[in-house]
Amino acid sequence: MTLMTDLKSMTPKEMAGLFQSMGQPSFRAMQVFRWLQQGIESFDEMSNIPKSLREQMKAECTLTVPEIERRQVSKIDGTVKYLWRLGDGNCIETVLMRYKYGNTICVSSQVGCNMGCVFCASTLGGKVRNLTASEILDQVIFTQKDSGERISHIVMMGIGEPLDNFDNVLRFLTLVNHPDGMNIGMRHISLSTCGLIKKIDKLAGLGLQLTLSVSLHAPDDEVRSRLMPVNRSVGIGQLMEACRRYFEVTGRRVSYEYALIDGVNDSDAQADRLAGFLQGQPGHVNLIPLNDVEESPLRPSRRVRQFQQRLESRGVTATVRRKLGGDIDASCGQLRRKQIREQQLPSS
Ligand code: SAH
């Protein structure tokens, strides 16, 4: 072990190699892995591990334990929003949503974000740092522990651009999917991206069975580049090609997110153009009524149903995402922003 080894970010196999090199039996790795995925808060809780090894781990390893800075429960639908304080004082958000098919957690992948989408609260202030695999995993572990309810589905739609933290996100996916850990199936996991196409290809090459969600939000380069700076270097045409390749390689249909913004991307002509892109390509559209962000002048569309019907009449399946936790700042980055704002207020 080196000083501050982060065991929770390691697979049982990697840990077995490490323990063997320390003269420990390799079966310890699985024991430690299980304890870590159960959300222990101190190495002393590992009751089947010899004291000497526990002491060594205490001295040489980090054990990430996020603190609950705030917890808000929606009175409308029971959605829970957590604001966690990490070891270095940074805060991130996680949302627990209850659907008929199971509990879904929305996790963050970075502290802040560099993508600069104009409608998104997470990107104000830029990216502070990537989360480690264990910090992403902790959101699932400690939400399950706090709520006492099994989490069966994950969406990577919280703060951050997951494909901009590719290695840690991939490691997280391996860990959370492990049968001796949280054991959440890849088909129950969605990863949302603003469209980093090289990384989409890289992900496709791994052949995972997760669902790729692409944040489209506009059917033409002019509007999309205004809303999403990422589009200025690689336009929609190339993005759609990457999505097509993703489907061809993995056999998984891509889903597209489209936040409807009043007077910006919600006209019938734009629905027609969007349908044009998607016709003949398996995939479906998730329409999201824009969540108001205090710092932004953009407002939610009043044409959500019309836009959906227009798409459907052109053969594109589109669902309107049910708004959960409307009373608790439940959309990306809002709670963290609130926390930052309040910290900046003079205390007198
Ligand atoms: N960086 C990733 C994932 C994070 S955000 C991505 O861009 O996909 C998850 C989804 O919420 C994205 O589709 C994002 O565009 C959308 N989103 C961000 N701010 C929003 C807002 N104010 N209203 C509605 N959707 C929003």
mmCIF file of C-alpha atoms and ligand atoms in Angstrom, residues 106-107 109-110 113 115 117 119-122 156-163 191-195 213-217 228 257-260 288-293 321 331-332 334, ligand 1:
data_model
loop_
_atom_site.group_PDB
_atom_site.id
_atom_site.type_symbol
_atom_site.label_atom_id
_atom_site.label_comp_id
_atom_site.label_asym_id
_atom_site.label_seq_id
_atom_site.Cartn_x
_atom_site.Cartn_y
_atom_site.Cartn_z
ATOM 1 C CA CYS A 106 -29.182 10.420 -10.003
ATOM 2 C CA VAL A 107 -25.460 10.757 -9.285
ATOM 3 C CA SER A 109 -19.606 12.768 -11.621
ATOM 4 C CA GLN A 110 -17.678 16.012 -11.085
ATOM 5 C CA CYS A 113 -18.710 21.258 -14.857
ATOM 6 C CA MET A 115 -19.246 22.311 -20.512
ATOM 7 C CA CYS A 117 -24.464 24.865 -21.196
ATOM 8 C CA PHE A 119 -29.434 26.619 -19.076
ATOM 9 C CA CYS A 120 -27.569 24.490 -16.534
ATOM 10 C CA ALA A 121 -26.841 25.448 -12.929
ATOM 11 C CA SER A 122 -24.002 22.920 -12.601
ATOM 12 C CA MET A 156 -25.545 9.621 -14.378
ATOM 13 C CA MET A 157 -27.347 12.919 -14.813
ATOM 14 C CA GLY A 158 -26.227 14.872 -11.802
ATOM 15 C CA ILE A 159 -23.513 17.505 -11.659
ATOM 16 C CA GLY A 160 -20.712 17.104 -14.189
ATOM 17 C CA GLU A 161 -20.008 15.624 -17.603
ATOM 18 C CA PRO A 162 -19.368 11.901 -17.028
ATOM 19 C CA LEU A 163 -17.412 11.429 -20.246
ATOM 20 C CA LEU A 191 -25.155 7.703 -18.716
ATOM 21 C CA SER A 192 -25.934 11.165 -19.988
ATOM 22 C CA THR A 193 -23.524 13.228 -22.056
ATOM 23 C CA CYS A 194 -23.580 16.606 -23.742
ATOM 24 C CA GLY A 195 -21.969 14.831 -26.714
ATOM 25 C CA SER A 213 -28.460 9.432 -23.197
ATOM 26 C CA VAL A 214 -27.406 12.321 -25.355
ATOM 27 C CA SER A 215 -28.393 15.856 -24.427
ATOM 28 C CA LEU A 216 -29.487 17.283 -27.744
ATOM 29 C CA HIS A 217 -31.706 20.238 -26.831
ATOM 30 C CA MET A 228 -24.221 24.259 -25.637
ATOM 31 C CA GLU A 257 -32.751 14.525 -23.968
ATOM 32 C CA TYR A 258 -34.433 17.677 -25.068
ATOM 33 C CA ALA A 259 -35.186 20.426 -22.551
ATOM 34 C CA LEU A 260 -37.944 22.582 -23.951
ATOM 35 C CA ILE A 288 -37.831 17.720 -20.240
ATOM 36 C CA PRO A 289 -39.739 20.819 -19.265
ATOM 37 C CA LEU A 290 -36.892 23.261 -18.534
ATOM 38 C CA ASN A 291 -36.226 23.754 -14.865
ATOM 39 C CA ASP A 292 -35.907 27.392 -13.961
ATOM 40 C CA VAL A 293 -32.400 28.355 -12.978
ATOM 41 C CA ARG A 321 -40.227 13.381 -18.254
ATOM 42 C CA SER A 331 -32.622 19.594 -10.732
ATOM 43 C CA CYS A 332 -28.905 19.533 -11.430
ATOM 44 C CA GLN A 334 -29.373 23.955 -7.939
HETATM 45 N N1 SAH B 1 -23.299 16.520 -18.539
HETATM 46 C C1 SAH B 1 -24.291 15.541 -18.818
HETATM 47 C C2 SAH B 1 -25.157 15.134 -17.650
HETATM 48 C C3 SAH B 1 -25.637 16.145 -16.682
HETATM 49 S S1 SAH B 1 -27.152 16.986 -16.800
HETATM 50 C C4 SAH B 1 -25.146 15.999 -19.964
HETATM 51 O O1 SAH B 1 -24.976 17.105 -20.431
HETATM 52 O O2 SAH B 1 -25.970 15.218 -20.426
HETATM 53 C C5 SAH B 1 -28.452 15.887 -17.109
HETATM 54 C C6 SAH B 1 -29.481 16.491 -18.060
HETATM 55 O O3 SAH B 1 -30.153 17.626 -17.504
HETATM 56 C C7 SAH B 1 -28.848 16.966 -19.354
HETATM 57 O O4 SAH B 1 -29.650 16.595 -20.427
HETATM 58 C C8 SAH B 1 -28.865 18.461 -19.170
HETATM 59 O O5 SAH B 1 -28.779 19.124 -20.390
HETATM 60 C C9 SAH B 1 -30.185 18.660 -18.466
HETATM 61 N N2 SAH B 1 -30.354 19.944 -17.804
HETATM 62 C C10 SAH B 1 -29.434 20.753 -17.280
HETATM 63 N N3 SAH B 1 -29.983 21.876 -16.792
HETATM 64 C C11 SAH B 1 -31.308 21.778 -17.019
HETATM 65 C C12 SAH B 1 -32.427 22.614 -16.741
HETATM 66 N N4 SAH B 1 -32.296 23.798 -16.157
HETATM 67 N N5 SAH B 1 -33.635 22.176 -17.117
HETATM 68 C C13 SAH B 1 -33.800 20.977 -17.725
HETATM 69 N N6 SAH B 1 -32.790 20.151 -18.005
HETATM 70 C C14 SAH B 1 -31.550 20.538 -17.662
#
